[in-house]
């Protein structure tokens, strides 16, 4: 039997991005759990699409500004984007659940305007 190896999985850049996406997914699931929103809520498709749109733009601006884009920063940016997208659908996120990094939330709001 011929075993195929996951050559992509050995690439440090791929490993890093897998960690980033895992952190983003974990942050999203935790927020939804705290808000008592099912992972299967029909509103989430649109919310996730908007969050992705904001995230891509925010990461571009963050890189241009020279921010350190590590795993934690990416997850923070995504969480800020996701909470903004939730708000656009009328889902209020209590202040104590909002990301506490003012720089990242400001970055996302800058991108949204």
CSV table of C-alpha atoms in Angstrom, one decimal:
chain,number,residue,atom,x,y,z
A,1,UNK,CA,0.0,0.0,0.0
A,2,UNK,CA,1.3,3.4,-0.9
A,3,UNK,CA,1.1,5.9,1.9
A,4,UNK,CA,0.7,9.6,0.9
A,5,UNK,CA,2.3,12.1,3.1
A,6,UNK,CA,0.8,15.4,4.0
A,7,UNK,CA,3.5,17.6,2.5
A,8,UNK,CA,1.4,20.7,3.3
A,9,UNK,CA,1.2,19.7,6.9
A,10,UNK,CA,4.9,20.0,7.3
A,11,UNK,CA,5.1,23.6,5.9
A,12,UNK,CA,5.6,26.0,8.8
A,13,UNK,CA,3.3,28.6,7.1
A,14,UNK,CA,0.5,26.1,6.8
A,15,UNK,CA,1.0,24.9,10.4
A,16,UNK,CA,0.8,28.6,11.5
A,17,UNK,CA,-2.4,29.2,9.5
A,18,UNK,CA,-4.0,26.1,10.9
A,19,UNK,CA,-3.3,27.3,14.4
A,20,UNK,CA,-4.7,30.8,13.5
A,21,UNK,CA,-7.9,29.3,12.1
A,22,UNK,CA,-8.3,27.0,15.1
A,23,UNK,CA,-8.0,29.9,17.4
A,24,UNK,CA,-10.6,31.9,15.4
A,25,UNK,CA,-13.0,28.9,15.5
A,26,UNK,CA,-12.5,28.4,19.2
A,27,UNK,CA,-13.1,32.1,19.9
A,28,UNK,CA,-16.3,32.1,17.8
A,29,UNK,CA,-17.6,28.9,19.5
A,30,UNK,CA,-16.9,30.3,22.9
A,31,UNK,CA,-18.7,33.6,22.2
A,32,UNK,CA,-21.7,31.8,20.7
A,33,UNK,CA,-21.8,29.5,23.8
A,34,UNK,CA,-21.8,32.5,26.1
A,35,UNK,CA,-24.6,34.2,24.0
A,36,UNK,CA,-26.5,30.9,24.1
A,37,UNK,CA,-26.7,30.8,20.3
A,38,UNK,CA,-26.8,27.5,18.5
A,39,UNK,CA,-24.0,26.7,16.0
A,40,UNK,CA,-26.8,25.9,13.6
A,41,UNK,CA,-28.7,29.2,14.0
A,42,UNK,CA,-29.7,30.3,10.4
A,43,UNK,CA,-28.5,33.9,11.0
A,44,UNK,CA,-24.9,32.7,11.4
A,45,UNK,CA,-24.3,32.2,7.7
A,46,UNK,CA,-24.7,35.9,6.9
A,47,UNK,CA,-22.9,36.9,10.1
A,48,UNK,CA,-19.9,34.7,9.3
A,49,UNK,CA,-19.8,36.0,5.7
A,50,UNK,CA,-19.7,39.6,7.0
A,51,UNK,CA,-17.2,38.7,9.7
A,52,UNK,CA,-14.9,37.2,7.0
A,53,UNK,CA,-15.2,40.3,4.9
A,54,UNK,CA,-14.3,42.6,7.8
A,55,UNK,CA,-11.5,40.2,8.9
A,56,UNK,CA,-9.8,40.2,5.5
A,57,UNK,CA,-9.9,44.0,5.2
A,58,UNK,CA,-8.8,44.4,8.9
A,59,UNK,CA,-5.9,42.1,8.4
A,60,UNK,CA,-4.8,44.0,5.3
A,61,UNK,CA,-4.9,47.3,7.2
A,62,UNK,CA,-3.2,45.8,10.3
A,63,UNK,CA,-0.3,44.5,8.2
A,64,UNK,CA,0.0,47.9,6.5
A,65,UNK,CA,0.2,49.5,9.9
A,66,UNK,CA,2.9,47.1,11.0
A,67,UNK,CA,0.9,45.3,13.7
A,68,UNK,CA,2.3,42.1,15.0
A,69,UNK,CA,0.0,39.5,13.4
A,70,UNK,CA,0.4,36.5,15.6
A,71,UNK,CA,-2.1,33.8,16.4
A,72,UNK,CA,-3.6,35.8,19.3
A,73,UNK,CA,-3.9,39.0,17.3
A,74,UNK,CA,-5.6,37.2,14.4
A,75,UNK,CA,-8.1,35.6,16.8
A,76,UNK,CA,-8.7,39.0,18.4
A,77,UNK,CA,-9.3,40.7,15.1
A,78,UNK,CA,-11.7,38.0,14.1
A,79,UNK,CA,-13.6,38.2,17.4
A,80,UNK,CA,-14.0,41.9,16.9
A,81,UNK,CA,-15.2,41.4,13.4
A,82,UNK,CA,-17.6,38.7,14.5
A,83,UNK,CA,-19.1,40.8,17.3
A,84,UNK,CA,-19.6,43.7,14.9
A,85,UNK,CA,-21.4,41.3,12.4
A,86,UNK,CA,-23.5,40.0,15.2
A,87,UNK,CA,-24.5,43.5,16.1
A,88,UNK,CA,-25.5,44.2,12.5
A,89,UNK,CA,-28.0,41.3,12.8
A,90,UNK,CA,-29.4,42.8,15.9
A,91,UNK,CA,-27.6,40.4,18.3
A,92,UNK,CA,-26.4,42.5,21.2
A,93,UNK,CA,-23.1,41.3,22.7
A,94,UNK,CA,-22.7,42.4,26.3
A,95,UNK,CA,-19.8,44.7,27.0
A,96,UNK,CA,-18.1,42.1,29.2
A,97,UNK,CA,-18.0,39.7,26.2
A,98,UNK,CA,-16.5,42.2,23.8
A,99,UNK,CA,-12.8,42.0,22.9
A,100,UNK,CA,-10.8,44.1,25.4
A,101,UNK,CA,-8.2,45.2,22.9
A,102,UNK,CA,-9.1,48.8,21.9
A,103,UNK,CA,-6.5,48.8,19.1
A,104,UNK,CA,-8.2,45.8,17.4
A,105,UNK,CA,-11.7,47.0,17.9
A,106,UNK,CA,-10.7,50.4,16.6
A,107,UNK,CA,-9.1,48.8,13.6
A,108,UNK,CA,-12.2,46.9,12.7
A,109,UNK,CA,-14.5,50.0,13.1
A,110,UNK,CA,-12.1,51.9,10.8
A,111,UNK,CA,-12.5,49.2,8.2
A,112,UNK,CA,-16.3,49.2,8.5
A,113,UNK,CA,-16.6,53.0,8.0
